[in-house]
mmCIF file of C-alpha atoms (C1' of nucleotides) in Angstrom:
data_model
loop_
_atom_site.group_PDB
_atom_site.id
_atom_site.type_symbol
_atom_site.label_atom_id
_atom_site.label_comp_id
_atom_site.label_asym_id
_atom_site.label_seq_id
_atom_site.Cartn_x
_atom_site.Cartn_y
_atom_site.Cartn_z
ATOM 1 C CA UNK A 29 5.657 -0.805 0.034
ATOM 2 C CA UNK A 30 3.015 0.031 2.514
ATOM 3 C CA UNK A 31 -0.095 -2.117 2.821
ATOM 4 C CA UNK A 32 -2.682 -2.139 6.059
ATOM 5 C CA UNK A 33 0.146 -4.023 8.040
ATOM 6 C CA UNK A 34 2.543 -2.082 7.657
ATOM 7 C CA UNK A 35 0.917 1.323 8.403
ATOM 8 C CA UNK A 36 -0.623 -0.067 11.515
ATOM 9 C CA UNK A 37 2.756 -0.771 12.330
ATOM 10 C CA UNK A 38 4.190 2.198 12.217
ATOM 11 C CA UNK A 39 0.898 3.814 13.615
ATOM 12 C CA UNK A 40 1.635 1.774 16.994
ATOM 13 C CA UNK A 41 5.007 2.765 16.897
ATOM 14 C CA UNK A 42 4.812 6.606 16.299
ATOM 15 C CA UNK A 43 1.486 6.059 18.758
ATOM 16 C CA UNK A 44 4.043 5.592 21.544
ATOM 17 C CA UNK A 45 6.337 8.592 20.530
ATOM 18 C CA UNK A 46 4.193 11.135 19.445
ATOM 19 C CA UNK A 47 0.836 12.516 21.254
ATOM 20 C CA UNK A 48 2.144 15.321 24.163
ATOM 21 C CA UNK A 49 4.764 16.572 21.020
ATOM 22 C CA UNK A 50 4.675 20.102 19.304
ATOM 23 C CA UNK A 51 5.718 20.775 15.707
ATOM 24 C CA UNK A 52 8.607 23.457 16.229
ATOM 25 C CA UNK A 53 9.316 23.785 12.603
ATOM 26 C CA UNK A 54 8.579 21.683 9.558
ATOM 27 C CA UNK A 55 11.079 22.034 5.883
ATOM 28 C CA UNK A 56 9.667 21.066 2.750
ATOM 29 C CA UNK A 57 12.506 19.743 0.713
ATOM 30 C CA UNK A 58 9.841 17.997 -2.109
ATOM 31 C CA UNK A 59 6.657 20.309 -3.150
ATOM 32 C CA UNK A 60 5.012 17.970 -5.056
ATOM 33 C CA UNK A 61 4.902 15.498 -1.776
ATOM 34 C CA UNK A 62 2.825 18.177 0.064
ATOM 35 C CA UNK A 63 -0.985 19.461 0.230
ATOM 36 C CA UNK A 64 -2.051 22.148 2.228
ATOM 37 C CA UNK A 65 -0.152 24.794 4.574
ATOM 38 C CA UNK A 66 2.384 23.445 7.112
ATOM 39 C CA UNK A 67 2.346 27.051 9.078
ATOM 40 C CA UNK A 68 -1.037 24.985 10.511
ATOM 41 C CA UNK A 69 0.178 22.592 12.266
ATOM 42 C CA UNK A 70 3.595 24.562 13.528
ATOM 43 C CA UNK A 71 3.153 25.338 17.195
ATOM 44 C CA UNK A 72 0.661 22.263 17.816
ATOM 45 C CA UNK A 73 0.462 19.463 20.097
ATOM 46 C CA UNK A 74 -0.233 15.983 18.607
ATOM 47 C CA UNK A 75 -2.778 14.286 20.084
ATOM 48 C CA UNK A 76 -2.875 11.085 18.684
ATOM 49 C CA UNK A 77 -2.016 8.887 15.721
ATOM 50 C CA UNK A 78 -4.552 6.413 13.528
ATOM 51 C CA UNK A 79 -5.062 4.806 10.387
ATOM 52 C CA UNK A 80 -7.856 4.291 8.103
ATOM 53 C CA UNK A 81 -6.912 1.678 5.491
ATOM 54 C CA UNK A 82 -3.192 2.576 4.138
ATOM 55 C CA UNK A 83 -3.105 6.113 5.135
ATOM 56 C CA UNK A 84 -1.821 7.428 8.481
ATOM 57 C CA UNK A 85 -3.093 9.917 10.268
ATOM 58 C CA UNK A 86 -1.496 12.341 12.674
ATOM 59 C CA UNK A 87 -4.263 14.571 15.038
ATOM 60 C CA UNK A 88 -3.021 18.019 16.453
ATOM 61 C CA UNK A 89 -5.211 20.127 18.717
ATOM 62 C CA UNK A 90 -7.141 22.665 17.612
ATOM 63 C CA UNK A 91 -9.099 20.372 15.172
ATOM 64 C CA UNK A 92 -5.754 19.838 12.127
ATOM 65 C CA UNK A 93 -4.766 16.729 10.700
ATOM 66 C CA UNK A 94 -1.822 15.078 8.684
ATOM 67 C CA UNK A 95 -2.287 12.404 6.697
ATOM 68 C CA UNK A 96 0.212 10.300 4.603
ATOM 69 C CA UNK A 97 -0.050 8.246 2.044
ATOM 70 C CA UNK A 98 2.971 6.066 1.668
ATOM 71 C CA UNK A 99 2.266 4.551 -1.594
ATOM 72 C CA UNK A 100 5.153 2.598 -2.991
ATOM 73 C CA UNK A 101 8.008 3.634 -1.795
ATOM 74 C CA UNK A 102 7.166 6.073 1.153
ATOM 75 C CA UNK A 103 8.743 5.799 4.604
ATOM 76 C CA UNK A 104 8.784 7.859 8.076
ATOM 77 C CA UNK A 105 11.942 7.268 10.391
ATOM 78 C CA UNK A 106 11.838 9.389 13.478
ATOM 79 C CA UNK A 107 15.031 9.875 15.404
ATOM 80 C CA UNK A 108 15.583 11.112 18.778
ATOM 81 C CA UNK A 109 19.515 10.620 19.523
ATOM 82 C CA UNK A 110 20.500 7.179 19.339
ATOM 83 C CA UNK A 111 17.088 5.814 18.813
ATOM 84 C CA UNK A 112 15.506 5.743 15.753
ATOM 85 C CA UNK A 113 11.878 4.295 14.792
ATOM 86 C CA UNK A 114 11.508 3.378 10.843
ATOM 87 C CA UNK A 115 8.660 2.480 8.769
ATOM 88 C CA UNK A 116 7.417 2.034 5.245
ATOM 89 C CA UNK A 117 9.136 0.908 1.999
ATOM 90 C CA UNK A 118 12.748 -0.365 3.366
ATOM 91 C CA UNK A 119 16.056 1.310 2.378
ATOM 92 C CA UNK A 120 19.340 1.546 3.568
ATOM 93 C CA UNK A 121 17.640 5.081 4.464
ATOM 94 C CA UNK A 122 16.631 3.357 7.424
ATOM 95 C CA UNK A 123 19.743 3.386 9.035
ATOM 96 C CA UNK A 124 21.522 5.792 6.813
ATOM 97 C CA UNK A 125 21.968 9.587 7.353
ATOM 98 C CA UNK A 126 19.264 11.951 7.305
ATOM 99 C CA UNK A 127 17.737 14.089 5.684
ATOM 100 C CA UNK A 128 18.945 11.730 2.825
ATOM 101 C CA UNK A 129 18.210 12.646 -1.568
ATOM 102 C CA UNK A 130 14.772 11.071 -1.229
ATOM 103 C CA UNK A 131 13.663 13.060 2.237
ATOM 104 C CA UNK A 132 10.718 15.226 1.315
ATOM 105 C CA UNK A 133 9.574 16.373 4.678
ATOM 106 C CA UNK A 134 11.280 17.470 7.810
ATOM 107 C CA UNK A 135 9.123 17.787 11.080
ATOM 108 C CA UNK A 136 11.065 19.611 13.881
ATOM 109 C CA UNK A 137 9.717 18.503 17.020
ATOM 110 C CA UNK A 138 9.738 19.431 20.631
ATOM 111 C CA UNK A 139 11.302 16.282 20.760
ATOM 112 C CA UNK A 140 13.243 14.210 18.242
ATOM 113 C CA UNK A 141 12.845 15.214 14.160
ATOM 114 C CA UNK A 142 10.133 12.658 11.978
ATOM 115 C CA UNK A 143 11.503 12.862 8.283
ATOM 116 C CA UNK A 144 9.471 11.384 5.338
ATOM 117 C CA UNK A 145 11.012 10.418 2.546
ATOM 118 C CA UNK A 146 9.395 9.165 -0.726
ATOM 119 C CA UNK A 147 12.179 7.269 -3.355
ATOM 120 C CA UNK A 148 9.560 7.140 -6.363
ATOM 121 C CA UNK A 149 7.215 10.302 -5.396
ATOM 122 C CA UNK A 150 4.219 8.396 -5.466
ATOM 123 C CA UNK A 151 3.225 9.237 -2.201
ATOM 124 C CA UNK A 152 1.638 12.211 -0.158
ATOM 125 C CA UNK A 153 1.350 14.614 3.182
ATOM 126 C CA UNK A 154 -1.600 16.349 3.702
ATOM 127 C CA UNK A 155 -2.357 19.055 6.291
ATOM 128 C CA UNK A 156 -5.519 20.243 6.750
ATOM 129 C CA UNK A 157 -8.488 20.577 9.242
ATOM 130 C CA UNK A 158 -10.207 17.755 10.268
ATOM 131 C CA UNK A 159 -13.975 18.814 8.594
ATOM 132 C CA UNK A 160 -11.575 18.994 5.322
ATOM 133 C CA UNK A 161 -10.375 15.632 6.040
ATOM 134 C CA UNK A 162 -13.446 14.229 6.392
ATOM 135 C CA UNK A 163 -14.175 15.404 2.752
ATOM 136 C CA UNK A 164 -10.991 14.228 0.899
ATOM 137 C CA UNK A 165 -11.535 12.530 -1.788
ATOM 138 C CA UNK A 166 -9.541 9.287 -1.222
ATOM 139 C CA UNK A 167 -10.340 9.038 2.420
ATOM 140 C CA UNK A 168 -14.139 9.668 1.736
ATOM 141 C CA UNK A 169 -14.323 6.902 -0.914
ATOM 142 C CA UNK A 170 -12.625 4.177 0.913
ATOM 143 C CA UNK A 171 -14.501 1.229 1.770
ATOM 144 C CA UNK A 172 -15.002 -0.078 5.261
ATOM 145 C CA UNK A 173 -11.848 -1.600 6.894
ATOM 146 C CA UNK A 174 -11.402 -5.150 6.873
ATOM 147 C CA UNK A 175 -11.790 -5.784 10.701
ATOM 148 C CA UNK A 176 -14.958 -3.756 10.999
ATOM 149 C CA UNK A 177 -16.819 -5.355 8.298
ATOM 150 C CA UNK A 178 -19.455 -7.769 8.526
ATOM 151 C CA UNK A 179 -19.723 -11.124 6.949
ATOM 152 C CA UNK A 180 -22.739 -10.257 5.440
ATOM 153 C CA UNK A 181 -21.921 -6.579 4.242
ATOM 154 C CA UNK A 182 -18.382 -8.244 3.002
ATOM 155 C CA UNK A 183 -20.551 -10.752 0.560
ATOM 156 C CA UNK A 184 -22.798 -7.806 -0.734
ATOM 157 C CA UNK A 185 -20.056 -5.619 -1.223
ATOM 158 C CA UNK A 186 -17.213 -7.978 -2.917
ATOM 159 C CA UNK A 187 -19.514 -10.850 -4.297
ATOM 160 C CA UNK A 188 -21.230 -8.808 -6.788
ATOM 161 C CA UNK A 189 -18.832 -7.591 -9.623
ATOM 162 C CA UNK A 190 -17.677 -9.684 -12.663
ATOM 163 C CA UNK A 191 -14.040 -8.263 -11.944
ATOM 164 C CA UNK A 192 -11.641 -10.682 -10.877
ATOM 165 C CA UNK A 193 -11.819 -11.436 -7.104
ATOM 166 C CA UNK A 194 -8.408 -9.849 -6.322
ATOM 167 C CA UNK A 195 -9.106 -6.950 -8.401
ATOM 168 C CA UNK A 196 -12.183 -6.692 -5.888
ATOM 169 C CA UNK A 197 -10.592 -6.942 -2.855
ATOM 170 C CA UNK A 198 -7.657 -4.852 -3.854
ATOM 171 C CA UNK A 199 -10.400 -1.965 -5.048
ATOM 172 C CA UNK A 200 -10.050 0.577 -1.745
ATOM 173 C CA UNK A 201 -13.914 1.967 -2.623
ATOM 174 C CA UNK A 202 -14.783 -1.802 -2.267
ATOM 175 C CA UNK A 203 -12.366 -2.859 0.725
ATOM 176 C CA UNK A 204 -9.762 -0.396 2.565
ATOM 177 C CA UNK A 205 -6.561 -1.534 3.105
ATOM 178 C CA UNK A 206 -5.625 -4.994 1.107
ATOM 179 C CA UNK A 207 -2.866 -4.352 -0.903
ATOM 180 C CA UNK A 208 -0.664 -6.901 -3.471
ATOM 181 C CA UNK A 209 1.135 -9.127 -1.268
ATOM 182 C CA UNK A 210 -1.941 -10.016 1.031
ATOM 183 C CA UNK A 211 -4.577 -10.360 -1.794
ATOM 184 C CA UNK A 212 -2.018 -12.784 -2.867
ATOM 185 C CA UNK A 213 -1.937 -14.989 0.017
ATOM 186 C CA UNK A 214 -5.483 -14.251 1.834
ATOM 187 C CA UNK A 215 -6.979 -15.502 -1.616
ATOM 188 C CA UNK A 216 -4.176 -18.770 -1.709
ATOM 189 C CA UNK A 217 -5.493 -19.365 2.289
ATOM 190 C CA UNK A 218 -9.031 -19.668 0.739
ATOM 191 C CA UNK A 219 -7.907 -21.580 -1.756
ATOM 192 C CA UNK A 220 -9.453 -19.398 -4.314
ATOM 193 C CA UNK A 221 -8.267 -18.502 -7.898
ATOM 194 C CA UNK A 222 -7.376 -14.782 -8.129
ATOM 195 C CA UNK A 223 -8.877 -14.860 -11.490
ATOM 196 C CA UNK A 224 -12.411 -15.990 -10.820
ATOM 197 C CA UNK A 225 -15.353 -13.543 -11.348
ATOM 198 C CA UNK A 226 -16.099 -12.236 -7.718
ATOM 199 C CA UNK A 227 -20.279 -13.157 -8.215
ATOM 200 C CA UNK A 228 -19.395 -16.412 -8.981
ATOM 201 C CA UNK A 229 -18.632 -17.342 -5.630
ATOM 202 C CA UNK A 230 -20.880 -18.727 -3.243
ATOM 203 C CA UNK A 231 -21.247 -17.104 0.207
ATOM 204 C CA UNK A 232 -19.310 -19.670 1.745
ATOM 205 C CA UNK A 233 -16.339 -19.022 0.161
ATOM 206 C CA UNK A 234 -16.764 -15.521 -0.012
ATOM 207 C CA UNK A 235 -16.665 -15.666 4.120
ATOM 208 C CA UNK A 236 -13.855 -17.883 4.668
ATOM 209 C CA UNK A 237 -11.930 -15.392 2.558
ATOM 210 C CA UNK A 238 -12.871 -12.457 4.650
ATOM 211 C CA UNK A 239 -11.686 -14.791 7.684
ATOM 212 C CA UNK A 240 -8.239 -15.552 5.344
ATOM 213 C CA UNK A 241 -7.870 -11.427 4.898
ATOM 214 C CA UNK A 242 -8.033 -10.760 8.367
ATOM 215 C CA UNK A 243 -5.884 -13.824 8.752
ATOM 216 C CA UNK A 244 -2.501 -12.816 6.923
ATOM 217 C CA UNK A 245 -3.371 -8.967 7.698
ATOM 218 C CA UNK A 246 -3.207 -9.931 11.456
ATOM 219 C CA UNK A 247 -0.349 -12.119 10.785
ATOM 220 C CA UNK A 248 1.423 -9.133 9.333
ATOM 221 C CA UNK A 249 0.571 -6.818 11.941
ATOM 222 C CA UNK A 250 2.051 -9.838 14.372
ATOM 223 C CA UNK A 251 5.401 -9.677 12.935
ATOM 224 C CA UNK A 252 5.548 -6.056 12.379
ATOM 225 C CA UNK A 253 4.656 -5.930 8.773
ATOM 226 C CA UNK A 254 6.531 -6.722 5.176
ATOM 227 C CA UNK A 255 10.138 -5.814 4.694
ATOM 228 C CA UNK A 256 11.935 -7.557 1.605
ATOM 229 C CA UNK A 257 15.008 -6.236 1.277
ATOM 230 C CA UNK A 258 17.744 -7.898 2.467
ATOM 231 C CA UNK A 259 20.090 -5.678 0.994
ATOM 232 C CA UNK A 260 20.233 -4.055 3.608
ATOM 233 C CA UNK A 261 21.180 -4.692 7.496
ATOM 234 C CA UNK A 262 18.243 -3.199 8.787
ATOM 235 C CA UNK A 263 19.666 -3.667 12.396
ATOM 236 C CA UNK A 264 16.191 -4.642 13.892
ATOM 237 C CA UNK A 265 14.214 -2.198 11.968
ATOM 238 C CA UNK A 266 11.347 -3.357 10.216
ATOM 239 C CA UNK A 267 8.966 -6.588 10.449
ATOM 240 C CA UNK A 268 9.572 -10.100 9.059
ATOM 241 C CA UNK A 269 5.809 -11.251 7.370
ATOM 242 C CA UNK A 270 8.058 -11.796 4.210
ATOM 243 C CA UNK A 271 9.369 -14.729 5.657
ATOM 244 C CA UNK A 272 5.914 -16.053 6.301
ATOM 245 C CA UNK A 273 5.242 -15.078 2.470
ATOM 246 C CA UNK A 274 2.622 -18.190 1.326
ATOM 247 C CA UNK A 275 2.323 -16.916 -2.650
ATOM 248 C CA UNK A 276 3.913 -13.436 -2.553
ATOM 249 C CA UNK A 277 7.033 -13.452 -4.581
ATOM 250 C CA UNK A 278 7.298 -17.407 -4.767
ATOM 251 C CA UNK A 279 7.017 -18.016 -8.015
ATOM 252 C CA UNK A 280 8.446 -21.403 -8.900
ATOM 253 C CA UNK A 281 8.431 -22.376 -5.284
ATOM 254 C CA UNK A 282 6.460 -25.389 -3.939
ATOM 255 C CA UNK A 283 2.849 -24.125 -2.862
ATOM 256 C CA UNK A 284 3.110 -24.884 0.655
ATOM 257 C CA UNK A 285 0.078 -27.063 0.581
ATOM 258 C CA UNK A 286 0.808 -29.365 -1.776
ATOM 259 C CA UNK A 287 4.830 -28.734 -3.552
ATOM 260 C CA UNK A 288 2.971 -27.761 -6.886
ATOM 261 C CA UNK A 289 5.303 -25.141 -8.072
ATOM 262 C CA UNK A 290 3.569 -21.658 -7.750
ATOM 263 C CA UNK A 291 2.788 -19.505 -10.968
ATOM 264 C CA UNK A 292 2.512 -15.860 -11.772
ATOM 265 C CA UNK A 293 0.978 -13.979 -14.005
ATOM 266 C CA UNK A 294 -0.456 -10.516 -14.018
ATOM 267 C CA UNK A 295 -4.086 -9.305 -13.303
ATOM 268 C CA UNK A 296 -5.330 -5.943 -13.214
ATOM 269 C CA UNK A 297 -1.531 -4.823 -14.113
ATOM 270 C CA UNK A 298 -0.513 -6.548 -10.809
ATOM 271 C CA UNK A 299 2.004 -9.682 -10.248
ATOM 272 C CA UNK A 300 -0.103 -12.177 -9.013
ATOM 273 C CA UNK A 301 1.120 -15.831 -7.414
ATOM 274 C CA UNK A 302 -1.174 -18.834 -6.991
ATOM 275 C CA UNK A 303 -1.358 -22.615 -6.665
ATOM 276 C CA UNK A 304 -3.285 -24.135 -9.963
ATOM 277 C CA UNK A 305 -3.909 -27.391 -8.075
ATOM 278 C CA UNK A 306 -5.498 -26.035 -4.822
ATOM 279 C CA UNK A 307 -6.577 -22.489 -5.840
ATOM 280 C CA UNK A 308 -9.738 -23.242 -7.964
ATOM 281 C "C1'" DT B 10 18.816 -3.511 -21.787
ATOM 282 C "C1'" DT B 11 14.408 -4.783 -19.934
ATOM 283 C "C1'" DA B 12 11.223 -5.737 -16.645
ATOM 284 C "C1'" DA B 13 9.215 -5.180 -12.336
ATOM 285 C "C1'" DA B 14 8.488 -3.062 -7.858
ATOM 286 C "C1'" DT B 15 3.900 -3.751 -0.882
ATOM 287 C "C1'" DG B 16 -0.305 2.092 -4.992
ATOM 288 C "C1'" DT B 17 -3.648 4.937 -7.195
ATOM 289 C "C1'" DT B 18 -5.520 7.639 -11.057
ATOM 290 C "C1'" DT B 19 -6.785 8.549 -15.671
ATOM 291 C "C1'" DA B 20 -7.657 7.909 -20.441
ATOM 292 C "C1'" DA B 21 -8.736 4.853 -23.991
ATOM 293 C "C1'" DA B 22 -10.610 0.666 -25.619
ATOM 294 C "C1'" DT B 23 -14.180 -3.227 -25.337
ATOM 295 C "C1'" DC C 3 -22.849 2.169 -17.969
ATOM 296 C "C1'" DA C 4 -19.550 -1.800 -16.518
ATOM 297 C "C1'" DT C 5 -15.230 -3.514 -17.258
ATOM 298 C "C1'" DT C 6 -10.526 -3.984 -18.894
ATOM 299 C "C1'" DT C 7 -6.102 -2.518 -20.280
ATOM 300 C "C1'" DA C 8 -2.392 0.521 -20.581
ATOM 301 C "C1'" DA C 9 -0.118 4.259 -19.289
ATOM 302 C "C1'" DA C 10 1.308 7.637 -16.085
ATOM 303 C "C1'" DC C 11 3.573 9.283 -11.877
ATOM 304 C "C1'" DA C 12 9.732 8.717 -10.808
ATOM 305 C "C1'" DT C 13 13.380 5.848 -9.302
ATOM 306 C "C1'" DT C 14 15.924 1.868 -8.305
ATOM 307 C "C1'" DT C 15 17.277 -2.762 -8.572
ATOM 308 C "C1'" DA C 16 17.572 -7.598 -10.371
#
DNA sequence: TTAAATGTTTAAAT
DNA sequence: CATTTAAACATTTA
């Protein structure tokens, strides 16, 4: 489920918990979920936690790293007795018992247990040293981050493809970090059609939708990120944004601007909501 | 039964 | 080469 939100979320969550802790012993219950050699990072102290666009980053001394990617369905609940701290794709695994069938990670620590769990696999862990971090090959290629970006680099960079806008902004070598749900609704704040070719817009537009992006991604970071499933009684776990949904899985619905029912169609592979009165 | 799911990569087709 | 589309990864839910 992850997008920017909903990592930084869970980065200022497990920022709170984590630095001062040592890895006492880590169990790899999914191989295919893990790169590199956990024996690094057993025995060291975490130092701090960070993101860079929709992966999370844990920071050990002694220069290591550990860096998930949550993809679709990944999650990270740390418990410590009663409390428990859960984040990513939402399942009753958030308040269920762990390690549950989809944990694929178990992190031991001086202090409470982090599990990761991954329902559809998609996702990763990887532990290595920070100079090999630096030369990943998703991390390298990832665009600059929403917030850090000028106005000016952010019209060079997205307003020069014939691609679709959202496919654009959704491209992580282009922009880090905007995912589905907030392409959806930064680009219905705009009021511009996801389908357009991204060079056809003028520079105006092409700034008020980086101020629209860093709009609904601060909105989700405000209420803690994305979590649609009501399924499940998450028991305070987990952010509300989907209530504050404008496109995002309203199809039907009245656009909020002007009751024009909302369509979808599919770009890039990709549901994708809009207004066809106000999104032009 | 079928389609779709908050992501990314790859191959194949245009 | 730029772009687009589909499929793949694996599982669950509507």
């Amino acid at each position: 489920m992850p997008e920017l939100p909903e990592i930084e979320t869970v980065k200022l969550q497990l920022q709170k918990i984590l630095p001062g802790l040592i890895v006492e012993d880590i169990e790899v219950r999914g191989t295919r979920s893990l790169f590199g050699k956990t024996e690094l990072i057993v025995g060291k102290k975490v130092i701090d936690v960070s993101r860079r666009a929709k992966v999370l980053i844990v920071e050990f001394d002694g220069e290591l790293s550990m860096a998930f990617h949550f993809k679709m369905t990944g999650q990270l609940i740390y418990v410590d007795g009663d409390k428990r701290i859960a984040g990513g794709h939402p399942t009753s695994d958030f308040v269920g018992a762990l390690p549950s069938t989809h944990t694929k990670v178990i992190f031991k620590l001086s202090k409470g247990t982090l599990f990761f769990n991954d329902l559809r696999m998609f996702g990763w862990v990887k532990i290595m040293n920070n100079a090999q971090l630096k030369m990943d090959k998703f991390l390298a290629n990832l665009g600059p981050e929403p917030f850090d970006i000028s106005e000016t680099e952010f019209v060079a960079r997205v307003g020069k493809s014939k691609r679709p806008i959202k496919i654009v902004i959704m491209d992580q070598e282009v922009l880090a970090g905007v995912g589905n749900i907030y392409a959806n609704d930064a680009l219905w704040e705009a009021r511009i059609y996801p389908g357009v070719a991204s060079n056809s817009l003028t520079s105006e537009q092409l700034k008020i939708l980086l101020e629209k992006i860093k709009l609904v991604l601060n909105e989700g970071i405000k209420y803690g990120g994305a979590t649609a499933a009501n399924y499940v009684n998450l028991d305070g776990l987990g952010g509300h944004y989907q209530e504050h949904f404008r496109t995002y899985n309203r199809e039907g619905k009245p656009c909020l601007r002007d009751k024009t029912p909302l369509i979808k169609t599919t770009l890039g592979g990709r549901g994708t909501f809009f207004c066809e009165q106000c999104q032009i």
